[in-house]
Amino acid sequence: MAVAAGLVAVALSAAACGDAGSGSGSGSDKPTLTLYNAQHDFVEDMAKDFTAKTGIKVEVRSGDDFELANQIVQEGSASPADVFVTENSPAMSLVDSKGGFARVDDTTLAQIPDSFEPSNKNWVGFAARSTVLAYNSTALKPADLPASLLDLAQPKWKGKIGFAPAGADFQAIVSAVVATSGEAAAEQWLKGLNTNGKKYQGNTAVMKAVNAGEIQAGVIYHYYWYKDRAESGANSKNVELRYFGNADPGAFVSISGAGVVKASKHQEEAQQLVAYLTGKDGQKILADSGAMEYAIADGATNNPALKPIADLDPPAVDPAKLNGPRVVELMQRAGLL
Amino acid sequence: MTLTTAPSTASRPGGGARPSSRRRRRRYPRALLATSTLVTLIALIPLIFVAVYTVGVGWDEALRLLVRPRIGELLWNTTRLALACMALSAVIGTGAAWLVERSDLPGRRIWNVLLVVPLAIPAFVNSFGWVSVTAAVEGYGGALLIVTMSYFPLVYLPVSAALRGLDPALEETANALGNGRWRTFTRVVLPQLRPAMLGGALLVGLHLLAEFGALQMLRFPTFTTAIYDQYRSTFNGPAANMLAGVLVLCCLLLLLGELRLRGQARYARLGAGSPRPAARARLGIVTVPVLLALAALITLALGVPLGSLAHWLITGSSTAFPVDTLLTTTATSVGLAAAAALVTSLLALPVAWLCVRHPGRASTLLERGTYFGNALPGIVVALALVTISIRYTETLYQTVPLLVIGYAILFLPRAMVSLRAAIAQVPPVLDDVAHALGATRTGTLWRVTLPLIARGLGAGAALVFLAAVTELTATLLLSPTGTETLATEFWANSSNIEYGAAAPYAALMVLISAPATYLLTREARNSR
Amino acid sequence: MTALTVRGVTKSFGSVPVLEGIDLDVPAESFTAVLGPSGCGKTTLLRLIAGFDDPDGGTISFGGETVYGDGRAVPAQRRRVGYVPQEGALFPHLDVAANITFGLPRRARASRDRVAELLELVGLDAAVAGRHPHQLSGGQQQRVALARALAPRPSIVLLDEPFSSLDAGLREGTRRAVAQALRAARATAVLVTHDQGEALSLADQVAVMRAGRLVQLDAPATLYRSPRDAAVARFVGEAVLLPATISGGVASCALGDVAAREPAPDGPAEILVRPEQILLGATGVRARVTDVSYFGHDAAVRLDLLPGGPAVTARVHGHDLPAPGTEVRLTVTGDAPSFPVTTGAVPVTTSAEVPAAR
């Protein structure tokens, strides 16, 4: 009986808690924005700074690129989301293709180079990351490394490589392969990868496996390695990075996008947030956050440890053309999903 | 439940012709029937959704999504893991139960406790404990080891209860007929333990099919983890829902087996409270090896995960404890779980009452309907609720009530089992007696019925609470923006391989689960 | 004064009639047993009197007050009946004292005096007050159940087969204690039972029920000596029923000439001889002993009448028993009631298994 009474009391207090949590900004008449964040924690730091500067509160719902993108599409006009930020652009294209974004303010677009924006300007890039091959420096010498990402499908890499197929990161890279080499070649390549590779949950796990010698090399983004090196190097001391360059699909630079959700009832404030993310203050927080992703605004300075963004020599890919759902279908066919 | 098995109520004559039972077979009370129907319909939402969705996807698309190598791989993985884990759990659980109940094993009381404690460690925390120490446990072998260590108590508990209820006279008779101890065990004891053993093993199977966190961490893909991967790639797309359909079919298969067993299980449970304890087998020279084996079992099941947890707590790479976050997530978890316990118990009450007090075809059907929660992985329930709420009930979308409804659907069977047993032990004649003594309907409820079912109600609520505190997948999908529970925070940190940061959340989950686990096992022990 | 009046009460469950017009009067401070085989509707009748169920028709009155009928239906909790169900049905979560005081007003529940008084009334030690039901024997539980029923001083006490679940050894003592307590409390009691010995030994009057009807209501001795028909005769005790021809108050039958009790119109009839009326001796009709069941205090001797006559049972003292196979002679002592036969020959029946219930 006492247990039951206790539970009831706790339940009631919890219900009260829940009410307080979901209540909108008390005291001020400024709305609370809901940010669907598929990016890392640094976006939350940016949001906090935004709140400090504008007094507009931001609630963050975390998820993965396509999870949240599909969610916004499903939610349609009822979406509670005001702003959406992703790690990779295919998820932005998905929302955009369903007419889910409001056009970004011109002043905001002016802060970012055109190459980091889709042609229709319905969303805007605010960060970028480069594809790399992380390899175990004791198992492989630079001379052993493949010249192209596509080479990893060759039988000689069987059992030696790894990647994280369920994540949007890898799927973005696949979409770049599709964009540069065509669907048929991409599918062949995916089948090869399915035979050769081990599948991991996320890039950190891939890097860890490379570091431990479980696999010799893995496809990841650059910043996982820099971040770990900057902290302790515990998961990267045996790992070196190979930048493919040379306009290879393996040199693909993925754009993290930000957009104002069309269903947002706080358009003005949402535009403010996107402007902040791409503006001087936001970009500075990004660059200083230790996230090691590239800040891309005109005039932004990145951590000197990073390979300069100008030296990456990526393939020319229109971000608007990267097709997420088609890539998932291809990967399902190849057995990776 | 020593209280409610007083000799006065223990043996009701089965005379179906007694007018009191005839009276109960009359029409169903309308309000009760309506409430129960509503509850059952809520419980069936995900199942109906999956069925309707599958039909809606169409044959060609379904075929495209289902007939591909990945599905074969998942089916193979899921089957071999489930079957092997069920078999291992049955062997370990039964063996350990026999040692504790029927042999002169030293320290039986302590072993008895230690063999149940693994239930307080959620499988994904156990998995975390292992994988943060060695990557060698990734893959099939490690997955099998870890899930078995997490779930074998589900067999141990019912089998040891059955052993305790077994009339030793049967074994003595077998001995007298010239059977040795081993032959007596295989020919007399084992057949009688079968219902308990199989029931426990099927429960293990159902848990396994729904298991997400542990297997995801061990990189062993099964249907449940694949659904989550699909969800991450496509939100609630058709591929995820088709996989859910296959998974539900597997679960229903096990559930059917479990339901059939439940019918036969009776004779094993009837012999409650045997008057005298059975003679214990002498272990003799095998005492030491047996002790070592049990110690090894406990080391694997408890030592490694708890040790590793302690290690990460102490050496935690991620600086100081985020006390604020810890406190708020704990409050959220406890609050949500308590709300789930309350709501689920309240939902279970009318159905349990109907099926015990007004047995009949309709009430049986309604009761069975609530059992499907047992066969529905959290991810399936969550997917259904997300899609339905987006389309039809926007006001519920991303709210605490929807999350609590999800918990209720998942955990209704747990509340039902305890409540049914409790209500069944309150004979209706007590109501008559109370009425004759002048007590009103409400008076009878407060003075007789509630005190008598309080323990069952509490046990059921504790079970739900325990399950909800550690629930991961439904919480990930259904919780409102900004709501973080211990399980989701733990998951976020351990997914980023930030083991030190994840450890405090895991420790808190274990701490919160412990009392409920204790209550649960005490109840399981006494109720048979 | 009449404490309970039942008039024309009917009840059916679905299409199955259970009670078909019951009339019953229970005098105040009397003990009435309702006797019948299982399924005859006696428990239903008790439940209707208690108010747990409503009749389909008829009236039920307590003293002068109608509790059911004429548009009134007083609910059970306001009828002030005491109810002692099968197996006692003590509240398992309450101790003996709390069980006994359950029906008392809130303020009176704390009083230990009333508990002690009632425990003494039912012949239990005051020390059991603090025990829980599962710590009591079956007989003790029944006594506590009675004490609980008597505590609010009910106008009428209803007992539903309260002794049927007790061991034979406990049953007799519990019966006596309950009967004494009921008399001491000057309660009006209605006991439902299928055990004719229980009904005859405890009650002031016995109502025999059969298939939803009340067939006979009489004092125990009258019922036993003058049952209304052969079926009642068999039901209330062991009976030897023989075809006979009655002429001038004498019945001629296989046991010779037997005095026929009035009324005994001339003509073919069936007569009822109780086994204890059959004496073994040196004179009378011949019979061969086939079987002897020895009970200590007495014995049942089964005999075949010679030559080739029907089988009868005699109840004799336990000493000096004949061995099976020996030939004896039988006479009948006392008079025997008879039932006129309407059609054809009457088969000889000896009801060996008295009440065939359970």
PDB file of C-alpha atoms in Angstrom, chain B residues 47-131:
ATOM      1  CA  LEU B  47      -0.914  -4.409 -34.092  1.00  0.00           C
ATOM      2  CA  ILE B  48      -3.808  -3.009 -36.072  1.00  0.00           C
ATOM      3  CA  PHE B  49      -1.526  -0.312 -37.417  1.00  0.00           C
ATOM      4  CA  VAL B  50       1.113  -2.761 -38.615  1.00  0.00           C
ATOM      5  CA  ALA B  51      -1.535  -4.890 -40.309  1.00  0.00           C
ATOM      6  CA  VAL B  52      -3.259  -1.975 -42.001  1.00  0.00           C
ATOM      7  CA  TYR B  53       0.064  -0.478 -43.040  1.00  0.00           C
ATOM      8  CA  THR B  54       1.286  -3.722 -44.564  1.00  0.00           C
ATOM      9  CA  VAL B  55      -1.887  -4.043 -46.584  1.00  0.00           C
ATOM     10  CA  GLY B  56      -1.560  -0.399 -47.632  1.00  0.00           C
ATOM     11  CA  VAL B  57       2.022  -0.818 -48.853  1.00  0.00           C
ATOM     12  CA  GLY B  58       0.857  -3.289 -51.422  1.00  0.00           C
ATOM     13  CA  TRP B  59       2.143  -6.663 -52.505  1.00  0.00           C
ATOM     14  CA  ASP B  60       4.863  -5.598 -54.935  1.00  0.00           C
ATOM     15  CA  GLU B  61       6.475  -3.059 -52.669  1.00  0.00           C
ATOM     16  CA  ALA B  62       6.202  -5.428 -49.697  1.00  0.00           C
ATOM     17  CA  LEU B  63       7.917  -8.122 -51.713  1.00  0.00           C
ATOM     18  CA  ARG B  64      10.666  -5.722 -52.776  1.00  0.00           C
ATOM     19  CA  LEU B  65      11.279  -4.744 -49.157  1.00  0.00           C
ATOM     20  CA  LEU B  66      11.022  -8.226 -47.690  1.00  0.00           C
ATOM     21  CA  VAL B  67      12.706 -10.496 -50.206  1.00  0.00           C
ATOM     22  CA  ARG B  68      16.295  -9.291 -50.099  1.00  0.00           C
ATOM     23  CA  PRO B  69      19.537 -10.564 -48.642  1.00  0.00           C
ATOM     24  CA  ARG B  70      19.441  -8.223 -45.688  1.00  0.00           C
ATOM     25  CA  ILE B  71      16.161  -9.703 -44.438  1.00  0.00           C
ATOM     26  CA  GLY B  72      17.599 -13.187 -44.711  1.00  0.00           C
ATOM     27  CA  GLU B  73      20.598 -12.126 -42.685  1.00  0.00           C
ATOM     28  CA  LEU B  74      18.390 -10.530 -40.050  1.00  0.00           C
ATOM     29  CA  LEU B  75      16.124 -13.556 -39.863  1.00  0.00           C
ATOM     30  CA  TRP B  76      19.083 -15.868 -39.466  1.00  0.00           C
ATOM     31  CA  ASN B  77      20.676 -13.642 -36.830  1.00  0.00           C
ATOM     32  CA  THR B  78      17.480 -13.191 -34.887  1.00  0.00           C
ATOM     33  CA  THR B  79      16.590 -16.876 -34.963  1.00  0.00           C
ATOM     34  CA  ARG B  80      19.956 -18.272 -33.986  1.00  0.00           C
ATOM     35  CA  LEU B  81      20.377 -15.768 -31.206  1.00  0.00           C
ATOM     36  CA  ALA B  82      16.868 -16.304 -29.827  1.00  0.00           C
ATOM     37  CA  LEU B  83      16.952 -20.096 -29.957  1.00  0.00           C
ATOM     38  CA  ALA B  84      20.438 -20.434 -28.521  1.00  0.00           C
ATOM     39  CA  CYS B  85      19.728 -17.937 -25.775  1.00  0.00           C
ATOM     40  CA  MET B  86      16.451 -19.660 -24.873  1.00  0.00           C
ATOM     41  CA  ALA B  87      18.169 -23.035 -24.689  1.00  0.00           C
ATOM     42  CA  LEU B  88      21.105 -21.713 -22.655  1.00  0.00           C
ATOM     43  CA  SER B  89      18.817 -19.824 -20.301  1.00  0.00           C
ATOM     44  CA  ALA B  90      16.695 -22.931 -19.796  1.00  0.00           C
ATOM     45  CA  VAL B  91      19.725 -25.037 -18.924  1.00  0.00           C
ATOM     46  CA  ILE B  92      21.377 -22.457 -16.680  1.00  0.00           C
ATOM     47  CA  GLY B  93      18.139 -21.340 -15.033  1.00  0.00           C
ATOM     48  CA  THR B  94      16.920 -24.865 -14.341  1.00  0.00           C
ATOM     49  CA  GLY B  95      20.300 -26.112 -13.190  1.00  0.00           C
ATOM     50  CA  ALA B  96      20.774 -23.207 -10.828  1.00  0.00           C
ATOM     51  CA  ALA B  97      17.246 -23.568  -9.507  1.00  0.00           C
ATOM     52  CA  TRP B  98      17.775 -27.235  -8.789  1.00  0.00           C
ATOM     53  CA  LEU B  99      21.045 -26.539  -7.009  1.00  0.00           C
ATOM     54  CA  VAL B 100      19.455 -23.890  -4.801  1.00  0.00           C
ATOM     55  CA  GLU B 101      16.197 -25.700  -4.118  1.00  0.00           C
ATOM     56  CA  ARG B 102      17.139 -29.351  -4.063  1.00  0.00           C
ATOM     57  CA  SER B 103      20.805 -29.737  -3.190  1.00  0.00           C
ATOM     58  CA  ASP B 104      22.892 -29.097  -0.093  1.00  0.00           C
ATOM     59  CA  LEU B 105      24.773 -26.301  -1.857  1.00  0.00           C
ATOM     60  CA  PRO B 106      26.460 -24.063   0.726  1.00  0.00           C
ATOM     61  CA  GLY B 107      25.129 -20.507   0.924  1.00  0.00           C
ATOM     62  CA  ARG B 108      21.843 -21.216  -0.815  1.00  0.00           C
ATOM     63  CA  ARG B 109      20.128 -18.077   0.470  1.00  0.00           C
ATOM     64  CA  ILE B 110      22.850 -15.854  -0.933  1.00  0.00           C
ATOM     65  CA  TRP B 111      22.928 -17.679  -4.255  1.00  0.00           C
ATOM     66  CA  ASN B 112      19.190 -17.369  -4.455  1.00  0.00           C
ATOM     67  CA  VAL B 113      19.485 -13.592  -4.283  1.00  0.00           C
ATOM     68  CA  LEU B 114      22.518 -13.353  -6.553  1.00  0.00           C
ATOM     69  CA  LEU B 115      20.840 -15.410  -9.241  1.00  0.00           C
ATOM     70  CA  VAL B 116      17.986 -12.920  -9.478  1.00  0.00           C
ATOM     71  CA  VAL B 117      19.945  -9.671  -9.242  1.00  0.00           C
ATOM     72  CA  PRO B 118      20.900  -9.677 -12.963  1.00  0.00           C
ATOM     73  CA  LEU B 119      17.277  -8.664 -13.596  1.00  0.00           C
ATOM     74  CA  ALA B 120      18.062  -5.302 -12.025  1.00  0.00           C
ATOM     75  CA  ILE B 121      20.739  -4.638 -14.647  1.00  0.00           C
ATOM     76  CA  PRO B 122      19.148  -3.706 -17.952  1.00  0.00           C
ATOM     77  CA  ALA B 123      20.571  -5.754 -20.798  1.00  0.00           C
ATOM     78  CA  PHE B 124      21.979  -2.688 -22.510  1.00  0.00           C
ATOM     79  CA  VAL B 125      23.843  -1.687 -19.350  1.00  0.00           C
ATOM     80  CA  ASN B 126      25.213  -5.204 -19.125  1.00  0.00           C
ATOM     81  CA  SER B 127      26.241  -4.920 -22.733  1.00  0.00           C
ATOM     82  CA  PHE B 128      27.844  -1.548 -22.050  1.00  0.00           C
ATOM     83  CA  GLY B 129      29.793  -3.067 -19.164  1.00  0.00           C
ATOM     84  CA  TRP B 130      31.277  -5.673 -21.445  1.00  0.00           C
ATOM     85  CA  VAL B 131      31.827  -3.741 -24.617  1.00  0.00           C
TER      86      VAL B 131
END
